[in-house]
Short mmCIF file of C-alpha atoms in Angstrom, two decimals:
data_model
loop_
_atom_site.label_atom_id
_atom_site.label_comp_id
_atom_site.label_asym_id
_atom_site.label_seq_id
_atom_site.Cartn_x
_atom_site.Cartn_y
_atom_site.Cartn_z
CA MET A 1 -7.89 15.30 -48.63
CA TYR A 2 -11.51 16.02 -48.24
CA ALA A 3 -12.83 19.17 -49.64
CA PHE A 4 -13.55 21.63 -46.21
CA ASP A 5 -14.34 25.59 -45.54
CA TYR A 6 -11.86 27.88 -44.06
CA ALA A 7 -12.01 31.09 -41.77
CA ARG A 8 -9.77 32.87 -40.65
CA PRO A 9 -11.30 35.22 -37.78
CA GLU A 10 -10.06 38.02 -36.55
CA SER A 11 -10.77 38.23 -32.87
CA LEU A 12 -11.21 35.62 -30.36
CA LYS A 13 -14.95 36.86 -30.34
CA GLU A 14 -15.64 36.10 -33.97
CA ALA A 15 -13.06 32.75 -34.05
CA ALA A 16 -15.52 31.46 -30.78
CA SER A 17 -18.88 32.14 -32.55
CA ALA A 18 -17.53 30.30 -36.03
CA LEU A 19 -16.99 27.26 -33.53
CA ARG A 20 -20.49 28.02 -31.60
CA ARG A 21 -22.59 27.92 -34.94
CA ASN A 22 -20.66 24.87 -36.35
CA ALA A 23 -19.87 22.01 -33.59
CA ASP A 24 -18.00 19.99 -36.17
CA ALA A 25 -15.73 23.47 -37.07
CA ARG A 26 -11.86 22.39 -36.16
CA LEU A 27 -9.67 24.89 -34.79
CA LEU A 28 -6.13 25.47 -37.24
CA ALA A 29 -2.84 26.40 -35.02
CA GLY A 30 0.36 25.84 -36.95
CA GLY A 31 -1.27 22.73 -38.69
CA GLN A 32 2.07 20.62 -38.08
CA SER A 33 -0.52 18.12 -37.53
CA LEU A 34 -3.82 18.83 -38.36
CA VAL A 35 -3.25 19.15 -42.18
CA PRO A 36 -0.54 15.59 -42.26
CA ALA A 37 -4.09 14.23 -40.79
CA LEU A 38 -6.44 16.01 -43.19
CA ARG A 39 -4.56 15.00 -46.22
CA LEU A 40 -4.27 11.50 -44.70
CA ARG A 41 -7.96 11.72 -44.85
CA LEU A 42 -7.92 10.98 -41.28
CA SER A 43 -9.69 13.81 -40.06
CA ARG A 44 -12.67 15.24 -42.71
CA PRO A 45 -13.85 18.96 -40.84
CA PRO A 46 -16.37 20.77 -42.46
CA LEU A 47 -14.53 23.79 -41.21
CA LEU A 48 -11.51 25.02 -40.55
CA ILE A 49 -10.92 27.87 -38.27
CA ASP A 50 -7.65 29.38 -38.57
CA LEU A 51 -6.37 31.16 -35.29
CA ALA A 52 -3.42 32.83 -37.24
CA ALA A 53 -5.22 35.96 -37.06
CA ILE A 54 -5.65 36.96 -33.75
CA GLY A 55 -2.86 38.15 -31.92
CA GLU A 56 -3.74 38.34 -28.59
CA LEU A 57 -2.90 34.46 -28.38
CA SER A 58 0.50 34.56 -29.52
CA GLY A 59 3.01 35.72 -26.80
CA ILE A 60 4.72 35.08 -23.84
CA ARG A 61 4.87 37.23 -20.27
CA VAL A 62 6.13 36.72 -17.65
CA GLU A 63 4.16 38.33 -13.86
CA ASN A 64 4.90 36.76 -9.83
CA ASN A 65 7.05 34.21 -10.89
CA VAL A 66 4.78 33.15 -13.35
CA ILE A 67 5.44 32.35 -17.13
CA SER A 68 2.61 32.95 -19.64
CA ILE A 69 2.36 31.40 -23.02
CA GLY A 70 0.54 32.63 -25.39
CA ALA A 71 -1.35 28.96 -26.90
CA MET A 72 -0.28 30.41 -30.74
CA THR A 73 2.90 31.18 -29.45
CA ARG A 74 5.34 28.92 -31.77
CA HIS A 75 7.80 26.22 -30.51
CA ALA A 76 10.95 28.39 -31.92
CA ASP A 77 9.87 31.65 -30.11
CA VAL A 78 9.30 29.54 -26.71
CA ALA A 79 12.94 27.75 -27.29
CA ALA A 80 14.62 31.81 -27.71
CA SER A 81 12.72 33.52 -25.63
CA ARG A 82 15.19 34.88 -22.57
CA GLU A 83 12.26 35.33 -20.42
CA VAL A 84 11.68 31.71 -21.08
CA GLN A 85 15.27 30.93 -20.72
CA ARG A 86 15.85 33.24 -17.67
CA THR A 87 12.65 31.50 -15.85
CA ILE A 88 12.29 27.52 -16.46
CA PRO A 89 15.32 26.57 -18.79
CA ALA A 90 13.89 23.57 -19.56
CA LEU A 91 10.54 24.98 -21.04
CA GLY A 92 12.34 26.04 -23.63
CA ARG A 93 14.92 23.40 -24.50
CA LEU A 94 12.08 21.12 -24.67
CA ALA A 95 10.38 23.47 -26.97
CA ALA A 96 14.00 23.54 -29.05
CA GLY A 97 13.87 20.01 -29.49
CA ILE A 98 9.77 19.45 -30.60
CA GLY A 99 10.35 17.95 -34.43
CA ASP A 100 13.12 19.74 -36.54
CA ARG A 101 13.41 23.23 -36.99
CA GLN A 102 10.74 23.96 -39.68
CA VAL A 103 8.41 22.32 -37.35
CA ARG A 104 9.37 24.82 -34.21
CA ASN A 105 8.41 27.55 -36.83
CA GLN A 106 5.01 26.65 -37.58
CA GLY A 107 3.94 24.83 -34.86
CA THR A 108 2.03 26.30 -31.95
CA LEU A 109 2.01 24.99 -27.96
CA GLY A 110 -1.88 25.53 -27.80
CA GLY A 111 -1.76 23.21 -30.63
CA SER A 112 0.36 20.54 -29.47
CA LEU A 113 -1.82 20.78 -26.29
CA ALA A 114 -5.34 20.52 -27.85
CA ASN A 115 -4.48 17.18 -30.46
CA ALA A 116 -2.95 15.28 -26.87
CA ASP A 117 -0.83 13.45 -29.35
CA PRO A 118 0.50 10.42 -26.52
CA GLY A 119 4.19 11.21 -28.10
CA ALA A 120 3.84 15.27 -28.12
CA ASP A 121 6.82 16.93 -25.64
CA TYR A 122 4.84 19.61 -24.31
CA PRO A 123 1.77 16.96 -21.96
CA ALA A 124 5.44 16.88 -20.28
CA ALA A 125 5.99 19.98 -19.38
CA VAL A 126 2.58 21.10 -18.38
CA LEU A 127 1.74 18.09 -16.25
CA GLY A 128 5.25 18.31 -15.19
CA LEU A 129 5.31 21.60 -13.44
CA GLY A 130 1.70 21.56 -12.99
CA ALA A 131 0.83 24.40 -15.26
CA THR A 132 -3.05 25.87 -15.89
CA VAL A 133 -4.33 25.67 -19.23
CA VAL A 134 -6.64 28.77 -19.47
CA THR A 135 -9.32 28.74 -22.45
CA ASN A 136 -11.93 30.95 -23.07
CA LYS A 137 -14.65 29.47 -21.03
CA ARG A 138 -12.61 28.27 -17.79
CA ALA A 139 -8.76 27.80 -16.42
CA ILE A 140 -7.77 23.61 -16.44
CA ALA A 141 -5.22 22.32 -14.18
CA ALA A 142 -2.44 20.28 -15.82
CA ASP A 143 -3.33 17.09 -13.72
CA LYS A 144 -7.55 17.43 -15.25
CA PHE A 145 -6.90 18.08 -18.80
CA PHE A 146 -5.24 14.72 -20.23
CA LEU A 147 -7.23 12.19 -20.28
CA GLY A 148 -6.13 9.93 -23.00
CA LEU A 149 -5.42 8.89 -25.95
CA PHE A 150 -5.97 12.37 -28.28
CA GLU A 151 -8.00 13.15 -25.34
CA THR A 152 -8.55 15.99 -23.38
CA ALA A 153 -10.48 18.06 -21.16
CA LEU A 154 -11.79 20.19 -23.72
CA LYS A 155 -15.24 20.83 -24.67
CA PRO A 156 -16.93 21.66 -27.67
CA GLY A 157 -16.51 25.79 -28.57
CA GLU A 158 -13.54 26.17 -26.06
CA ILE A 159 -10.42 27.90 -27.00
CA ILE A 160 -6.72 27.43 -25.99
CA LEU A 161 -6.35 30.86 -24.91
CA ARG A 162 -2.54 30.54 -22.79
CA VAL A 163 -0.79 27.91 -20.13
CA ASP A 164 0.49 29.88 -17.47
CA PHE A 165 3.62 27.77 -15.90
CA PRO A 166 4.61 28.61 -12.54
CA GLN A 167 8.39 28.85 -11.92
CA PRO A 168 9.91 25.91 -10.20
CA LEU A 169 13.06 25.60 -8.23
CA ARG A 170 14.70 23.52 -10.92
CA ALA A 171 13.59 21.13 -13.62
CA GLY A 172 14.03 18.83 -16.34
CA TYR A 173 13.54 17.52 -19.00
CA ALA A 174 14.83 14.53 -20.77
CA LYS A 175 13.83 12.14 -23.73
CA PHE A 176 14.38 9.26 -26.05
CA ARG A 177 13.54 10.17 -29.43
CA GLN A 178 12.84 7.85 -32.50
CA PRO A 179 14.31 9.65 -34.96
CA ALA A 180 11.88 10.20 -38.20
CA SER A 181 9.10 11.23 -36.28
CA ARG A 182 10.98 12.57 -33.53
CA PHE A 183 8.57 11.92 -31.68
CA ALA A 184 9.25 10.88 -27.49
CA LEU A 185 9.58 6.79 -27.06
CA ALA A 186 9.42 7.94 -23.57
CA GLY A 187 10.41 11.23 -22.01
CA ALA A 188 10.55 12.89 -18.67
CA PHE A 189 10.18 16.11 -17.26
CA VAL A 190 10.75 16.16 -13.78
CA CYS A 191 10.12 19.57 -11.33
CA ASP A 192 11.25 20.50 -8.10
CA THR A 193 8.96 22.91 -5.91
CA THR A 194 8.57 24.54 -3.21
CA SER A 195 5.33 21.83 -2.20
CA GLY A 196 7.00 18.68 -3.89
CA VAL A 197 8.43 16.94 -6.84
CA ARG A 198 6.61 16.25 -10.09
CA VAL A 199 7.21 14.21 -13.05
CA ALA A 200 5.53 13.79 -15.49
CA VAL A 201 5.74 11.48 -18.57
CA THR A 202 5.26 11.52 -22.40
CA GLY A 203 5.44 8.97 -25.06
CA ALA A 204 5.19 6.05 -23.10
CA GLY A 205 1.49 6.04 -22.33
CA PRO A 206 -2.19 6.75 -24.03
CA CYS A 207 -1.67 9.89 -22.81
CA ALA A 208 0.83 12.21 -19.85
CA PHE A 209 0.76 10.47 -16.65
CA ARG A 210 2.44 11.38 -13.82
CA ALA A 211 4.98 8.56 -12.15
CA LYS A 212 3.88 9.45 -7.86
CA ARG A 213 6.15 6.64 -6.91
CA MET A 214 9.31 8.42 -8.35
CA GLU A 215 7.76 11.82 -7.00
CA LYS A 216 7.78 10.69 -3.39
CA LEU A 217 11.86 9.22 -3.85
CA LEU A 218 13.10 12.09 -5.43
CA ALA A 219 11.01 14.56 -3.13
CA LYS A 220 12.99 12.80 0.36
CA ASP A 221 16.63 12.03 -2.08
CA PHE A 222 16.63 14.66 -5.44
CA THR A 223 19.05 12.20 -7.46
CA PRO A 224 18.78 9.73 -9.87
CA LYS A 225 19.63 7.50 -7.94
CA ALA A 226 16.43 7.60 -5.45
CA ILE A 227 14.77 6.17 -8.51
CA GLU A 228 16.94 3.49 -9.83
CA LYS A 229 15.20 0.40 -8.91
CA ILE A 230 12.06 1.63 -9.75
CA LEU A 231 9.82 0.19 -13.08
CA LEU A 232 6.76 1.33 -13.81
CA PRO A 233 4.25 -1.66 -14.64
CA ALA A 234 4.36 -2.44 -18.79
CA ASP A 235 0.82 -3.21 -18.56
CA ASP A 236 -0.27 0.24 -19.64
CA LEU A 237 2.19 1.42 -21.77
CA ASN A 238 2.30 1.56 -25.34
CA SER A 239 3.47 -1.00 -27.56
CA ASP A 240 4.22 -0.25 -31.32
CA LEU A 241 6.68 -1.55 -33.73
CA HIS A 242 9.31 1.06 -32.56
CA ALA A 243 9.44 0.08 -29.03
CA ALA A 244 7.24 -2.35 -26.93
CA ALA A 245 5.40 -1.72 -23.83
CA ASP A 246 8.65 -3.48 -21.36
CA TYR A 247 11.31 -1.67 -23.12
CA ARG A 248 9.29 2.23 -22.86
CA ALA A 249 8.84 1.01 -18.99
CA HIS A 250 12.45 1.10 -18.84
CA LEU A 251 13.19 4.09 -20.69
CA ILE A 252 11.26 5.69 -18.28
CA THR A 253 13.80 5.58 -15.68
CA VAL A 254 16.17 6.23 -17.71
CA MET A 255 14.81 9.22 -18.69
CA ALA A 256 13.96 10.89 -15.18
CA GLN A 257 17.18 9.71 -14.15
CA ARG A 258 18.73 12.09 -16.62
CA ALA A 259 16.52 14.86 -16.11
CA VAL A 260 17.20 14.73 -12.53
CA ALA A 261 20.82 14.91 -13.18
CA GLN A 262 19.65 17.64 -15.77
CA ALA A 263 18.05 19.47 -12.81
CA ALA A 264 20.49 19.30 -10.81
CA THR A 265 22.35 21.24 -12.67
CA VAL A 266 20.68 23.74 -13.34
CA MET B 1 -5.50 14.87 -54.27
CA ALA B 2 -4.49 17.80 -56.54
CA SER B 3 -6.13 16.10 -59.22
CA SER B 4 -9.64 16.47 -57.41
CA ARG B 5 -9.48 20.44 -57.94
CA SER B 6 -10.85 20.14 -61.60
CA THR B 7 -13.92 18.10 -60.73
CA HIS B 8 -14.55 20.41 -57.80
CA THR B 9 -13.79 24.16 -59.20
CA PRO B 10 -17.12 24.22 -61.75
CA ALA B 11 -19.19 23.30 -58.31
CA SER B 12 -17.90 25.43 -56.11
CA ALA B 13 -17.18 29.03 -58.62
CA GLY B 14 -21.38 28.67 -59.00
CA GLY B 15 -21.97 28.34 -54.94
CA THR B 16 -23.90 25.85 -56.50
CA THR B 17 -23.83 21.82 -56.65
CA LEU B 18 -22.97 20.34 -60.38
CA PRO B 19 -26.49 18.59 -61.42
CA SER B 20 -28.96 22.10 -60.66
CA ARG B 21 -25.87 23.69 -63.20
CA SER B 22 -25.23 21.47 -65.72
CA GLY B 23 -29.82 21.18 -65.37
CA ARG B 24 -29.14 17.64 -67.78
CA SER B 25 -29.27 13.83 -67.49
CA THR B 26 -26.20 12.51 -66.18
CA GLY B 27 -24.70 9.00 -66.49
CA GLY B 28 -21.32 7.16 -66.02
CA GLU B 29 -18.72 9.12 -64.91
CA ALA B 30 -20.24 12.15 -64.91
CA GLY B 31 -22.95 11.14 -63.09
CA ASP B 32 -21.04 9.86 -60.28
CA ALA B 33 -19.27 12.83 -60.16
CA ALA B 34 -22.03 15.10 -60.26
CA ARG B 35 -23.10 12.65 -57.10
CA ALA B 36 -20.34 13.12 -55.25
CA ALA B 37 -20.49 17.04 -55.48
CA ALA B 38 -24.35 17.03 -54.56
CA GLN B 39 -23.17 14.80 -51.13
CA ALA B 40 -19.52 16.65 -50.72
CA PRO B 41 -20.24 20.45 -48.88
CA VAL B 42 -19.88 22.74 -51.85
CA MET B 43 -17.35 24.78 -51.32
CA ALA B 44 -16.85 28.24 -51.37
CA CYS B 45 -13.11 29.33 -53.54
CA SER B 46 -10.65 31.38 -51.13
CA HIS B 47 -9.32 34.56 -51.73
CA LEU B 48 -5.60 34.64 -51.16
CA SER B 49 -3.42 37.30 -51.61
CA LEU B 50 0.06 36.95 -50.68
CA ASN B 51 3.92 38.23 -51.94
CA VAL B 52 6.09 35.48 -53.04
CA ASN B 53 9.23 36.39 -53.95
CA GLY B 54 8.84 39.96 -53.95
CA MET B 55 5.87 39.29 -56.54
CA PRO B 56 2.15 39.89 -55.07
CA VAL B 57 0.19 37.22 -55.84
CA SER B 58 -3.79 37.21 -56.02
CA THR B 59 -5.64 34.52 -56.60
CA GLU B 60 -9.02 32.44 -55.60
CA ILE B 61 -8.09 28.96 -54.36
CA GLU B 62 -9.92 26.34 -52.97
CA PRO B 63 -9.22 25.95 -49.68
CA ARG B 64 -7.64 22.71 -49.29
CA LEU B 65 -4.70 23.94 -51.82
CA LEU B 66 -1.58 23.47 -50.14
CA LEU B 67 1.50 26.30 -50.35
CA VAL B 68 3.25 23.56 -52.14
CA GLN B 69 0.62 23.09 -54.87
CA LEU B 70 0.15 26.55 -55.47
CA LEU B 71 4.00 27.57 -55.72
CA ARG B 72 4.59 24.37 -58.30
CA GLU B 73 1.19 23.70 -59.97
CA ARG B 74 -0.47 27.93 -60.06
CA LEU B 75 2.90 29.61 -60.13
CA HIS B 76 4.96 27.11 -62.09
CA LEU B 77 7.66 27.35 -59.39
CA THR B 78 8.79 24.55 -59.89
CA GLY B 79 12.79 24.67 -57.94
CA THR B 80 10.66 23.56 -54.56
CA HIS B 81 10.62 20.08 -54.46
CA VAL B 82 7.75 17.56 -53.43
CA GLY B 83 9.90 14.34 -51.35
CA CYS B 84 7.86 12.70 -49.17
CA ASP B 85 4.69 14.48 -49.22
CA THR B 86 4.27 13.83 -45.22
CA GLY B 87 6.60 16.61 -43.99
CA GLN B 88 9.63 14.22 -43.00
CA CYS B 89 11.85 15.26 -45.46
CA GLY B 90 12.23 19.13 -46.02
CA ALA B 91 11.72 18.89 -49.43
CA CYS B 92 9.23 21.26 -50.34
CA THR B 93 11.25 23.82 -47.58
CA VAL B 94 10.10 27.48 -48.39
CA HIS B 95 10.23 31.03 -46.74
CA MET B 96 7.09 32.41 -45.01
CA ASN B 97 7.71 35.80 -43.64
CA GLY B 98 11.56 35.14 -43.24
CA ARG B 99 11.47 31.58 -41.44
CA ALA B 100 11.69 27.62 -42.90
CA VAL B 101 8.87 26.39 -43.28
CA LYS B 102 7.30 23.11 -45.03
CA SER B 103 4.90 24.09 -48.36
CA CYS B 104 3.29 20.96 -48.63
CA THR B 105 2.16 20.53 -44.48
CA LEU B 106 1.53 24.01 -44.48
CA LEU B 107 -2.66 24.93 -46.56
CA ALA B 108 -1.98 27.63 -49.03
CA LEU B 109 -4.08 29.85 -46.53
CA GLN B 110 -1.75 29.84 -43.96
CA ALA B 111 0.08 31.78 -46.13
CA GLN B 112 -2.32 34.73 -46.36
CA GLY B 113 -0.55 38.04 -46.25
CA ALA B 114 2.88 36.90 -45.66
CA GLU B 115 5.90 37.20 -47.88
CA VAL B 116 6.86 33.81 -49.25
CA THR B 117 10.78 32.63 -50.50
CA THR B 118 10.98 30.41 -52.75
CA ILE B 119 14.74 28.79 -53.79
CA GLU B 120 13.96 30.73 -57.15
CA GLY B 121 13.84 34.30 -54.94
CA ILE B 122 17.20 34.01 -53.34
CA ALA B 123 19.84 35.11 -56.33
CA PRO B 124 20.73 38.91 -56.74
CA ALA B 125 18.64 40.50 -58.55
CA GLY B 126 21.67 41.52 -60.91
CA GLY B 127 22.47 37.21 -61.64
CA GLY B 128 25.01 34.98 -60.30
CA LEU B 129 24.24 32.69 -57.07
CA HIS B 130 23.28 33.65 -53.67
CA PRO B 131 26.15 32.65 -51.12
CA MET B 132 24.53 29.25 -50.03
CA GLN B 133 23.96 28.32 -53.68
CA ALA B 134 27.55 29.09 -54.32
CA ALA B 135 28.94 26.93 -51.21
CA PHE B 136 27.11 23.76 -52.03
CA HIS B 137 28.47 24.65 -55.92
CA GLU B 138 31.90 25.19 -54.51
CA HIS B 139 31.64 21.84 -51.84
CA HIS B 140 29.64 19.62 -53.92
CA GLY B 141 27.27 19.42 -51.75
CA LEU B 142 24.72 17.79 -53.69
CA GLN B 143 24.38 14.68 -56.15
CA CYS B 144 21.48 14.15 -57.39
CA GLY B 145 20.22 17.57 -56.88
CA PHE B 146 16.55 16.74 -55.66
CA CYS B 147 17.19 17.94 -51.63
CA THR B 148 19.12 21.17 -52.51
CA PRO B 149 16.22 23.45 -52.94
CA GLY B 150 15.38 22.86 -49.03
CA MET B 151 18.17 21.71 -48.12
CA VAL B 152 19.08 25.83 -49.01
CA MET B 153 16.30 28.02 -47.74
CA ASN B 154 16.49 26.14 -44.12
CA ALA B 155 20.72 26.44 -44.07
CA ILE B 156 20.00 30.35 -44.56
CA ASP B 157 17.42 30.86 -42.16
CA LEU B 158 19.59 28.48 -39.59
CA VAL B 159 22.29 31.09 -40.41
CA ARG B 160 20.00 34.21 -39.36
CA THR B 161 19.02 32.69 -36.65
CA GLN B 162 22.43 31.38 -35.17
CA PRO B 163 25.07 33.12 -37.38
CA ASN B 164 28.20 31.74 -35.39
CA LEU B 165 27.71 27.86 -36.80
CA THR B 166 29.39 25.37 -35.40
CA GLU B 167 29.47 21.85 -37.06
CA ALA B 168 27.12 20.46 -34.90
CA ASP B 169 24.63 23.43 -35.26
CA VAL B 170 24.35 22.51 -38.97
CA ARG B 171 23.52 19.04 -38.61
CA SER B 172 21.10 19.09 -35.62
CA GLY B 173 19.95 22.19 -37.70
CA LEU B 174 19.57 20.16 -40.55
CA ASP B 175 17.20 17.17 -39.12
CA GLY B 176 14.87 18.61 -40.73
CA ASN B 177 16.05 17.54 -44.44
CA LEU B 178 16.79 14.52 -45.97
CA CYS B 179 19.72 13.41 -48.60
CA ARG B 180 19.58 10.31 -49.89
CA CYS B 181 22.90 11.28 -51.57
CA THR B 182 25.94 12.53 -49.73
CA GLY B 183 25.77 11.34 -46.28
CA TYR B 184 25.81 15.33 -45.09
CA HIS B 185 29.62 15.52 -44.90
CA ASN B 186 29.61 17.77 -47.93
CA ILE B 187 26.31 20.24 -47.17
CA VAL B 188 27.62 20.69 -43.73
CA LYS B 189 31.11 21.61 -45.46
CA ALA B 190 28.98 23.93 -47.52
CA VAL B 191 25.96 25.11 -45.12
CA LEU B 192 29.02 26.30 -42.72
CA ALA B 193 31.19 28.33 -46.14
CA GLY B 194 27.69 29.34 -47.09
CA ALA B 195 27.30 31.08 -43.64
CA GLY B 196 30.55 32.66 -43.40
CA ALA B 197 29.98 33.97 -46.86
CA MET B 198 26.58 35.10 -45.51
CA LYS B 199 28.92 37.09 -42.64
CA GLY B 200 30.69 38.56 -44.85
CA GLN B 201 28.40 40.03 -47.60
CA SER B 202 25.93 42.10 -44.55
#
């Protein structure tokens, strides 16, 4: 690990001003991706700004069929939340399947989104549910948030405060887990709302994306059978030692079908 | 990575770079170190206060010190093991504010103000073993023992969050702990027995 300075601000204002003063600083949330990246010397920030002492960034609140989850809320707390289980059970199950339990005790929603790992679970839920990422500067619609490999719409100086998830009619999430890393080789979040169906895919492309052909078919017939013949083009999908692009293309359909089946039983 | 601590401490402790501190010409290895220190940002040590196994700890550390390094190298609590060193194997599992976390994937400063419990801190004060340790002993839940501290620490937290564990819960709950000896069978038996014993105790 390269040496760095460390700050632990106790208010959002302090954190924002530290970030403004040091453009190359990085925000530290749970650190479950950032600390390993620092250890591998993949990242060399001059300053880490730890958000752990800012109480207002944690917590879960339900209001008018919108569930708001603070950026520093741990995966384990989302998984255990009665409000989440009551309003969006698929989101709770997704959180319960991230990494392993030690990682879930430390990792955070905001950290996962800001990092935008191509295999992370939360991006599928945020995009699938059509959530809104609220920062200290603005509200960003999920459709505009994920731009590419580890790339988001976040601008320098921007800090994620919370994510607002609208309550769907029904939703489901299924992933095929890489057993060592526990990241998704491919995962699909399927969500049925009064304004249509959304299908978000993670693990398979550079970042989470929507499978719009599936959405159209599912809007007419919300069954696994409706999308069984869909095979997404493999050209833009990831290929690595764990899975080739065509295998991932196949997995997307299987995972989306499982997610629909899960949503239909809720 | 831990060994770099000693080369950085003199530079950072004084808040200035090595060459100006030493005030003498340097060459060879010392010169390289001085040049490296001059180029690197000068790191102030940060103050860390926490409780480890109920004892207050207050110390100055480099921000890049990991929690597991603090425990093993500064506090000599070597019961917490480093296995894979990449956050996969769980041998370094400790409790931070009662929750199982991987101490090789946490900066020590992330434990600021926290209650940290290691394997050394779980046995009752009067002697003897924690019920979970006793269950691992009784059910032969280990062979080489390297993964055991992490297994026991994660298992205790698992029982606290899910008191009525099934075998499937134990297997999925121990997902973040790898054992290369036992095939897990006796570990699962031990955790189920330990869960029963912990319930009987509370």
